[in-house]
Short mmCIF file of C-alpha atoms in Angstrom, two decimals:
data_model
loop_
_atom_site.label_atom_id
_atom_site.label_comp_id
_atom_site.label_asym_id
_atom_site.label_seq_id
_atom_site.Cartn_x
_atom_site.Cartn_y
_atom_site.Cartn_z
CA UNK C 28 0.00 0.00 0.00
CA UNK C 29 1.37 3.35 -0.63
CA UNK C 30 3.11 5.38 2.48
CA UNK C 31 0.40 8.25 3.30
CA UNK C 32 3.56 9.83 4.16
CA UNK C 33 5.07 10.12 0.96
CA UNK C 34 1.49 11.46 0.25
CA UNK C 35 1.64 13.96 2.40
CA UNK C 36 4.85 14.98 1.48
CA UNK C 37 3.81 14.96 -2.42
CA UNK C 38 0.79 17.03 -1.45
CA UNK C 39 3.15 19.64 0.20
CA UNK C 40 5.22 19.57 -2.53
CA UNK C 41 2.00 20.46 -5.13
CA UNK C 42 0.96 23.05 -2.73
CA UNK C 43 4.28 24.50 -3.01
CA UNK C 44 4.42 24.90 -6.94
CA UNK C 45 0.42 26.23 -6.38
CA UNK C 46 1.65 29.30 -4.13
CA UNK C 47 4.80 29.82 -6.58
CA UNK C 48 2.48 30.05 -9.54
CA UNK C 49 -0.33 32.27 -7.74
CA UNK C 50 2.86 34.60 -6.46
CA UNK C 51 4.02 34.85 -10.17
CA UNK C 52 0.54 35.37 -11.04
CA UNK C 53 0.10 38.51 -8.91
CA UNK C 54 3.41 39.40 -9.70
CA UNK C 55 2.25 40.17 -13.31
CA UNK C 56 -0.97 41.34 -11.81
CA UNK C 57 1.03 43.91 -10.34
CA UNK C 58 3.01 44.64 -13.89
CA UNK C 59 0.24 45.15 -15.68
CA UNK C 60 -1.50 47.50 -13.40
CA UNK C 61 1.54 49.47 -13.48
CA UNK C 62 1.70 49.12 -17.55
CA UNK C 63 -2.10 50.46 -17.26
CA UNK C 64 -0.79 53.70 -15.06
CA UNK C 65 2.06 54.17 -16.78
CA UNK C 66 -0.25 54.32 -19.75
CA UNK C 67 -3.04 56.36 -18.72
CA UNK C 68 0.01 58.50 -17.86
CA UNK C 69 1.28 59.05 -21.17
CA UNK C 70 -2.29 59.63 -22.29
CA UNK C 71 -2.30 62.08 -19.50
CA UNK C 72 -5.17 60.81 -17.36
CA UNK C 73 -3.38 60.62 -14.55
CA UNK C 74 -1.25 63.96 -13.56
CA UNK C 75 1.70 62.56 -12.27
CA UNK C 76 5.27 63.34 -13.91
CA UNK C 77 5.88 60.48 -16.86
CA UNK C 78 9.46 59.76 -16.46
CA UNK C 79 8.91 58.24 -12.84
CA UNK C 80 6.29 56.21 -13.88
CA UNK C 81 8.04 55.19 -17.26
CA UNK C 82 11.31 54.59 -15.20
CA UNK C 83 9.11 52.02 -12.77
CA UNK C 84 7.51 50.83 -15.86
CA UNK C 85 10.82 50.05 -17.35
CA UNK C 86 12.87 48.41 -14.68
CA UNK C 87 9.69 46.61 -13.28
CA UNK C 88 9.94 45.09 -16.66
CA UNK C 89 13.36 43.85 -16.62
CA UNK C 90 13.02 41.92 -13.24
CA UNK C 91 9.84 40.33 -14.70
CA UNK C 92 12.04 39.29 -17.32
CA UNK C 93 13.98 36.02 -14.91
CA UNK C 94 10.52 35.52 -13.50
CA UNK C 95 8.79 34.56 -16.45
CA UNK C 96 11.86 32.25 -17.64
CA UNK C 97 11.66 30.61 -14.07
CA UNK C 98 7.84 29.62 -14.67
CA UNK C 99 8.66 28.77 -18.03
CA UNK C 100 11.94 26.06 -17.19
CA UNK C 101 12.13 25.90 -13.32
CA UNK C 102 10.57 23.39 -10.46
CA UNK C 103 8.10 25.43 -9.41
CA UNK C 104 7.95 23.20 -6.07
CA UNK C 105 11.59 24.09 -5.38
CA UNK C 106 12.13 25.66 -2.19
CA UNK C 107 14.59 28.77 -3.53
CA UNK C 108 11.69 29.81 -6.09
CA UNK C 109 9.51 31.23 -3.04
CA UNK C 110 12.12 33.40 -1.80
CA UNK C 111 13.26 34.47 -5.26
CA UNK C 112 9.34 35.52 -5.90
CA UNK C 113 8.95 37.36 -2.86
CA UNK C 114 12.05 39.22 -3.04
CA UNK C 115 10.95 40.43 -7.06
CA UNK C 116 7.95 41.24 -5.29
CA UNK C 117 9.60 43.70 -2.25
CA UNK C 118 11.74 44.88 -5.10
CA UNK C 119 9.00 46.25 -7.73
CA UNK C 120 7.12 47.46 -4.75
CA UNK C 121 10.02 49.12 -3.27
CA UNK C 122 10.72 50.71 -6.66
CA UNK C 123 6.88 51.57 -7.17
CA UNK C 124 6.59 53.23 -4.19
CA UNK C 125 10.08 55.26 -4.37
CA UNK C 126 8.99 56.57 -7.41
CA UNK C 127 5.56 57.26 -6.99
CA UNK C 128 6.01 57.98 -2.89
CA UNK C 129 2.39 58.69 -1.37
CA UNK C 130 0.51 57.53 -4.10
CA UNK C 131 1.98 53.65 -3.02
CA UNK C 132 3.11 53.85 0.62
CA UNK C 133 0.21 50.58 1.02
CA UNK C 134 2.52 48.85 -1.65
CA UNK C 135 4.48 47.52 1.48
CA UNK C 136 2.08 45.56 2.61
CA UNK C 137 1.44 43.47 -0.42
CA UNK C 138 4.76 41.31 0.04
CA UNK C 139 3.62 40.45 3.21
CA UNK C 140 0.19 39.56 2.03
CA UNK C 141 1.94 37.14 -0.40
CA UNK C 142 4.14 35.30 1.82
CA UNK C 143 0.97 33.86 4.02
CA UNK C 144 -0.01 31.81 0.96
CA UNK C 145 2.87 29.52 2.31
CA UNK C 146 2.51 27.17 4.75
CA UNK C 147 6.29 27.73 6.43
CA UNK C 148 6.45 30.80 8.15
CA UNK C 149 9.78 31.45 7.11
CA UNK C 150 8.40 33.02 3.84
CA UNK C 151 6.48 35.58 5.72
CA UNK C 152 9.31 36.85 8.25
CA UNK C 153 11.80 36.64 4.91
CA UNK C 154 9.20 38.51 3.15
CA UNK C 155 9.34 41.12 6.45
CA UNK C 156 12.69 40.90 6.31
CA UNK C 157 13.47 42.11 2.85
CA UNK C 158 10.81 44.25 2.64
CA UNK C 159 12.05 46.34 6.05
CA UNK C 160 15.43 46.91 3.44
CA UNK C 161 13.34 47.58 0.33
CA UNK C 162 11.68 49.84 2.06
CA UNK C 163 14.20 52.14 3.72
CA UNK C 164 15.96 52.25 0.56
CA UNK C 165 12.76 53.20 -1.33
CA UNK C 166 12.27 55.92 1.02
CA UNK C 167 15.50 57.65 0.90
CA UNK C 168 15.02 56.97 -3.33
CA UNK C 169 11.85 58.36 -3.12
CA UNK C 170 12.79 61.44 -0.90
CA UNK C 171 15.45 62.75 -3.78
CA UNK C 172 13.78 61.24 -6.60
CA UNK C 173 10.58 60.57 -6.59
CA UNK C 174 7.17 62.80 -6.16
CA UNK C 175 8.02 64.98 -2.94
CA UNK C 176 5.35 65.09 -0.26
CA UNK C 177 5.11 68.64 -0.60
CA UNK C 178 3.15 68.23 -3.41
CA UNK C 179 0.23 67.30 -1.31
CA UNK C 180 0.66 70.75 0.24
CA UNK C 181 1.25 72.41 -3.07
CA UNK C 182 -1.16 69.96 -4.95
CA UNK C 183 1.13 69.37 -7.62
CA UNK C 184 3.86 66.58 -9.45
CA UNK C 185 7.53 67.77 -8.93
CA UNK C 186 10.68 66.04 -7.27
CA UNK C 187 12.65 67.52 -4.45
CA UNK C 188 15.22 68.75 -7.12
CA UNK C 189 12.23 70.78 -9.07
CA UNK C 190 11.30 72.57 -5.11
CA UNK C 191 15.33 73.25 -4.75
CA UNK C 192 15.69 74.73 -7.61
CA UNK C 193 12.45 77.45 -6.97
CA UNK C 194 14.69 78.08 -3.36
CA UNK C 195 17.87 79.11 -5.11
CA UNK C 196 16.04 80.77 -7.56
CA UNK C 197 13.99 82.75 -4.92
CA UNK C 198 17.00 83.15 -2.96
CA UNK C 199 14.48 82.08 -0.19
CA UNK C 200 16.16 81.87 3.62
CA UNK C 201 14.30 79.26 4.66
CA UNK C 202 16.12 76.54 7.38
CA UNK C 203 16.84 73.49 5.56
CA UNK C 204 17.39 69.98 7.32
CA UNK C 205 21.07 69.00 6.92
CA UNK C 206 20.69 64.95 7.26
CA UNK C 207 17.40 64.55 5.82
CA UNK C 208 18.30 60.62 5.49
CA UNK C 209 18.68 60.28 9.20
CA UNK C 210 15.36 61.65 9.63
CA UNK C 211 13.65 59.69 7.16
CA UNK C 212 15.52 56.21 8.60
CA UNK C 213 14.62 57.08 11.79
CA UNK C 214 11.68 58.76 11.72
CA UNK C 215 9.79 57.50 8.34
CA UNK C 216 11.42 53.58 7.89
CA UNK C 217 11.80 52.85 11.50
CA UNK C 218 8.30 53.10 12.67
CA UNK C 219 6.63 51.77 9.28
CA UNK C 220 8.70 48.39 9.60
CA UNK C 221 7.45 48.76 13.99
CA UNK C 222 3.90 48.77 12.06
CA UNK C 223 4.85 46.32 9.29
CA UNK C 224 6.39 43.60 12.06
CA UNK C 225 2.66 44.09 14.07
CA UNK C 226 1.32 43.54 10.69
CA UNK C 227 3.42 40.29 10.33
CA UNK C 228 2.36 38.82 13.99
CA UNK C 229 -1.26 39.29 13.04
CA UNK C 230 -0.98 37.37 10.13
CA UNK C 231 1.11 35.09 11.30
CA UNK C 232 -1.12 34.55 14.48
CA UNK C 233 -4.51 34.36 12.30
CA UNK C 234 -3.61 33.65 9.01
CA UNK C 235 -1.14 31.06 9.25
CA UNK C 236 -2.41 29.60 12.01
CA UNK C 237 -5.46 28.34 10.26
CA UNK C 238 -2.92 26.32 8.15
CA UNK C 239 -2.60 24.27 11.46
CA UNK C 240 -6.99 24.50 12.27
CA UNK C 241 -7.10 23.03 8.65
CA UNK C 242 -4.68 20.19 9.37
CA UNK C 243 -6.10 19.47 12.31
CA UNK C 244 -9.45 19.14 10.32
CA UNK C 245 -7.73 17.13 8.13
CA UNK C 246 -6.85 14.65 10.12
CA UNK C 247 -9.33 14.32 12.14
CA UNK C 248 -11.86 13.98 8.83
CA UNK C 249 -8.86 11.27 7.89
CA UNK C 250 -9.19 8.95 10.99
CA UNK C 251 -13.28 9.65 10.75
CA UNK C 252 -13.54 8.06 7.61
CA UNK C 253 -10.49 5.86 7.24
CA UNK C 254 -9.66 2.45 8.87
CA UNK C 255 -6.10 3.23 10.05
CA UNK C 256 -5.06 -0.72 9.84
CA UNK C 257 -5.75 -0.67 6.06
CA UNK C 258 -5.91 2.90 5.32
CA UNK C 259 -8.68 1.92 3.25
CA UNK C 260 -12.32 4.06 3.46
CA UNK C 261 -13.78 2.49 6.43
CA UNK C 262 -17.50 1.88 6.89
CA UNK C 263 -18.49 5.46 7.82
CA UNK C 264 -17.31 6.30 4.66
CA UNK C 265 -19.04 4.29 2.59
CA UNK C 266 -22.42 5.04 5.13
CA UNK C 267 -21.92 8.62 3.67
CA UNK C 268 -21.39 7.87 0.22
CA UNK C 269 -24.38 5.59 -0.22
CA UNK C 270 -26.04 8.46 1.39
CA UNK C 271 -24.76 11.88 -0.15
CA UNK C 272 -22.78 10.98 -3.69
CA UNK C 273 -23.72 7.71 -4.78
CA UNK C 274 -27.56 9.00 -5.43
CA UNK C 275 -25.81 11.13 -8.18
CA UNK C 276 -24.15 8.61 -9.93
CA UNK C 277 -26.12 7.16 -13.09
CA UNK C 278 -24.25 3.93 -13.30
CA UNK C 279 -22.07 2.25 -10.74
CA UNK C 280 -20.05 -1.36 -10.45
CA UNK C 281 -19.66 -2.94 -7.17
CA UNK C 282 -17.26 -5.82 -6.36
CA UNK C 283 -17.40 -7.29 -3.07
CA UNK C 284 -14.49 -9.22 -1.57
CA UNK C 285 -13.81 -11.56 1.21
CA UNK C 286 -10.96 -13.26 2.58
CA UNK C 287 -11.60 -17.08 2.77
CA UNK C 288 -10.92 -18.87 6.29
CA UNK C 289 -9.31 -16.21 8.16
CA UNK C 290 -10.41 -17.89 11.51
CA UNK C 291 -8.80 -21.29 10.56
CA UNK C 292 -5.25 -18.69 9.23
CA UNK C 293 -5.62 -17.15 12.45
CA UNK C 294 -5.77 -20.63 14.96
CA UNK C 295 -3.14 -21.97 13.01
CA UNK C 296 -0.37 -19.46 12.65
CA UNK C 297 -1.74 -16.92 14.56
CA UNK C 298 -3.56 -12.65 14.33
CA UNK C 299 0.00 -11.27 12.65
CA UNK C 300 -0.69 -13.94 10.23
CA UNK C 301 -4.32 -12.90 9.79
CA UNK C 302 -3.53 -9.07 10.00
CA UNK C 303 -1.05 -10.41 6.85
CA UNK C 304 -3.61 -11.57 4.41
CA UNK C 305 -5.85 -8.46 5.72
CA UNK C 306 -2.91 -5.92 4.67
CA UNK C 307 -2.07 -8.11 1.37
CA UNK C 308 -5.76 -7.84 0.13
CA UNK C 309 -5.92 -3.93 1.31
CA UNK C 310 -2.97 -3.03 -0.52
CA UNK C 311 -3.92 -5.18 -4.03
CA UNK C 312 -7.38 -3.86 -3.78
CA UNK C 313 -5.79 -0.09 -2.58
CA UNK C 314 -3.45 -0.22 -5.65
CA UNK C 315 -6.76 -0.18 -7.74
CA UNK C 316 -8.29 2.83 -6.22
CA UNK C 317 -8.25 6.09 -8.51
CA UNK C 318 -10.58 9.09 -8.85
CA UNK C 319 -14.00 6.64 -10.34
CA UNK C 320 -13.03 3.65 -7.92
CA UNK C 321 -12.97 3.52 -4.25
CA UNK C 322 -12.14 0.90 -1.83
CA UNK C 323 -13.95 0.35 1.48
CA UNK C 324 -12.97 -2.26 4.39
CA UNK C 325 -17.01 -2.62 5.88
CA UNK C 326 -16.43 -5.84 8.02
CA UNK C 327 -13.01 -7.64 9.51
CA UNK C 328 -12.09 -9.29 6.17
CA UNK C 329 -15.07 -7.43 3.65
CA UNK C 330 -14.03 -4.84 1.19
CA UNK C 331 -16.03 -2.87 -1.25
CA UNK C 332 -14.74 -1.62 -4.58
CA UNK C 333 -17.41 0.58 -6.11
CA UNK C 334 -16.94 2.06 -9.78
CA UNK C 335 -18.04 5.12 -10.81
CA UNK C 336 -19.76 5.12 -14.59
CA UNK C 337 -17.71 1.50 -15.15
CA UNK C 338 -16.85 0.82 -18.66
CA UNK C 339 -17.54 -3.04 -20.32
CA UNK C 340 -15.78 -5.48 -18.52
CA UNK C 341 -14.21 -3.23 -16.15
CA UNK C 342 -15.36 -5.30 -12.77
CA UNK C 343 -14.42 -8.55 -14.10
CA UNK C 344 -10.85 -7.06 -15.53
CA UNK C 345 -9.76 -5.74 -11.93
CA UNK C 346 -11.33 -9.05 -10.45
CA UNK C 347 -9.15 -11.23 -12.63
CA UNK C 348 -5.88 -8.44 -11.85
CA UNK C 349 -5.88 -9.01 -8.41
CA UNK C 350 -6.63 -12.33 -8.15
CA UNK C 351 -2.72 -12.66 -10.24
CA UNK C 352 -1.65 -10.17 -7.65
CA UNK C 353 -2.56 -12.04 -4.75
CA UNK C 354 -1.77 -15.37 -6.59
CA UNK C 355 2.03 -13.88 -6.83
CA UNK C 356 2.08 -12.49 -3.85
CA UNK C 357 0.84 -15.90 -1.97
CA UNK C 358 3.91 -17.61 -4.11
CA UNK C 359 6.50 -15.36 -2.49
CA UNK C 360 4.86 -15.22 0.97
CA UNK C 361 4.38 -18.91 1.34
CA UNK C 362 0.56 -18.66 2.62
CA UNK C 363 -2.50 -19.02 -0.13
CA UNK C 364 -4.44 -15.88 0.09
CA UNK C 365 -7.74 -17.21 -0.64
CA UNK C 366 -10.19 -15.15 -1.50
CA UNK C 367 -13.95 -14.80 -2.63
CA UNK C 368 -15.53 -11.81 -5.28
CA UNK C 369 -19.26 -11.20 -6.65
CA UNK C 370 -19.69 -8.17 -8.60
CA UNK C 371 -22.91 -6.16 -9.40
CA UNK C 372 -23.89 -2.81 -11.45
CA UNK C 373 -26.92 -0.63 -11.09
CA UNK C 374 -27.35 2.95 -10.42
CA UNK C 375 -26.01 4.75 -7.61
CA UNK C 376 -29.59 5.41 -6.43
CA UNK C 377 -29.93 2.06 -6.13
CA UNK C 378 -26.00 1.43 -4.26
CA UNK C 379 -27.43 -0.59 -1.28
CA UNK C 380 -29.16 -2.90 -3.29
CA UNK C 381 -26.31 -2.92 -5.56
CA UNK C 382 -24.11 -3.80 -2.78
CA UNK C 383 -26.40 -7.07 -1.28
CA UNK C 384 -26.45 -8.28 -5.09
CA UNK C 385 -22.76 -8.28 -4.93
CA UNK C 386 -22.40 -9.58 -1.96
CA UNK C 387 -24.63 -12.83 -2.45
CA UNK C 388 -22.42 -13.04 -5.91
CA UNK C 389 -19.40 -13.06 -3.13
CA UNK C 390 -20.94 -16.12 -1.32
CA UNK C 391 -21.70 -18.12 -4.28
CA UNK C 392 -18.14 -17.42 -5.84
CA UNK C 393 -17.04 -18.50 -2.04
CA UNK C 394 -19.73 -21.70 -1.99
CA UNK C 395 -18.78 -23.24 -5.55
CA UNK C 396 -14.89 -22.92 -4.52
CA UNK C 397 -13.44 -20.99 -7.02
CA UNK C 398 -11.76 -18.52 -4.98
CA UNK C 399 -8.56 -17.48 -5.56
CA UNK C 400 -8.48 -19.36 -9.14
CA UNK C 401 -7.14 -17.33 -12.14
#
């Protein structure tokens, strides 16, 4: 039977790739909302100064470049493609909001937002991390570069150097700070990344945490529904199928299996023996299992396989397969596996019914001895 571990791991590994393809997703999101204000800029819909938005446009551009090759050839469920996302992310922010200063100070947030996609909360406090340097440097950018908050006094689109030059020109005596960068490190980046980091702990302690409350679920659903010895669907399971999705199901196949003189297996060579032939028939009849077949274990040695929409033949194919499974596999453990089968279709409406038919096929397959036979 296949190691639910190795499940669980593949799973993790899927849900990996997922997040790196929704993170490259918004990443272009992002792109093309800036392409859309960079060109209702040109068109001048927007009043803001066209070279800082082409210059974002630009160089956002160019790092969007190694992204799109990375989706393109890379292993999306690799572990370095997270952090390489996330820091592209902090980056065109960063460079978004230097540029365009008060129009995108919320722009910091969105890396953060990103990184709780992931179920490792490493991404998020990596995602804090490079943002808090991102965004100190796209301050100090933004203060000599970009729009200048005094615009929102002045209601208009200039750079510091634009305001300078109207001082010297004026020949205007006004006091000037001499370390503006201190100030803004210290009194602009310093308490946004104290607001940021509260930011983080809230999603980390609500966000992420649900990761765990769904886990928990999870499992809990998993032992509900699923006998642990077999890890097949237990009866419950099949109790809420017949009830809830088999009723939906225009055509169904049901094969019901037993394992022949477990009592006498068990006298003689004693319950590991029996649990044996129990695991041996789980894992054959487990190995069958897809999407439109499920197994269920509904009595000590009584399994279920019910078809969804079963083509020709299919019931008395997979009967026939795993009788040469367990066949071989009673060669090379040196104990028969003796079995019995009865199959039966019908409509799912009709599954309990379906089931008895199958099982009274089961006990005259097991009555005229031919259990186990190829």
């Amino acid at each position: 039977m296949l190691d639910y571990q190795e499940q669980y791991r593949t799973e993790l590994h899927n849900q990996e790739a997922k997040s790196n393809r929704r993170a490259l997703r918004i990443f272009l999101w992002i792109f093309a909302a800036l392409a859309a204000i960079w060109l209702l800029t040109v068109l001048r819909v927007f009043v803001v100064d066209a070279q800082f938005v082409t210059i974002a446009f630009v160089v956002s551009a160019i790092l969007c470049m190694p992204s799109i090759y990375i989706f393109l050839k890379a292993d999306l469920s690799a572990p370095w493609v997270r952090y390489f996302l996330l820091t592209m992310i902090c980056l065109v922010s960063g460079i978004i909001a230097a540029l365009l200063s008060f129009h995108a100070v919320l722009l910091y947030v969105l890396p953060l937002l990103l990184a709780i996609q992931y179920r490792d909360s490493k991404a998020l406090w990596f995602a804090f991390g490079v943002n808090t340097v991102t965004m100190t440097a796209s301050m100090l950018a933004g203060f000599y570069f970009g729009l200048c908050d005094l615009n929102l006094l002045y209601a208009s689109n200039h750079s510091l150097s634009w305001y300078m030059r109207r001082i010297g020109e004026a020949d205007a005596m006004l006091p000037l700070n001499e370390n503006p960068s201190f100030i803004i490190v210290a009194y602009g980046a310093f308490p946004r990344t104290i607001i940021l980091f509260v930011f983080a702990l809230m999603l980390r302690n609500t966000i992420l945490t649900s990761h765990e409350d769904e886990r928990r679920i999870a499992e809990l659903t998993y032992h509900k529904e699923t006998d642990l010895r077999t890890r097949l669907f237990n009866k419950n399971k099949y109790e809420e199928m017949a009830a809830a999705y088999y009723p939906g199901i225009a055509k169904i196949a049901v094969i019901f299996w037993d394992i022949n003189n477990l009592k006498k297996v068990n006298d003689k060579y004693g319950h590991s023996m029996g649990d044996v032939l129990i695991e041996t028939v789980s894992e054959k009849l487990y190995e069958q299992a897809d999407e439109r077949r499920r197994v269920y274990r509904v009595g000590g040695d009584e399994f279920l396989l019910i078809i969804d929409d079963p083509t020709p033949g299919e019931a008395e194919g997979l009967i026939k397969k795993v009788r040469e499974e367990l066949h071989h596999s009673s060669e090379e453990g040196g104990i028969r596996i003796s079995s019995a089968a009865g199959y039966a279709e019908g409509t799912g409406a009709e599954v309990r019914e379906v089931v008895k038919s199958a099982d009274a096929k089961m006990y005259e397959d097991k009555n005229a001895g031919r259990e186990g036979r190829e």
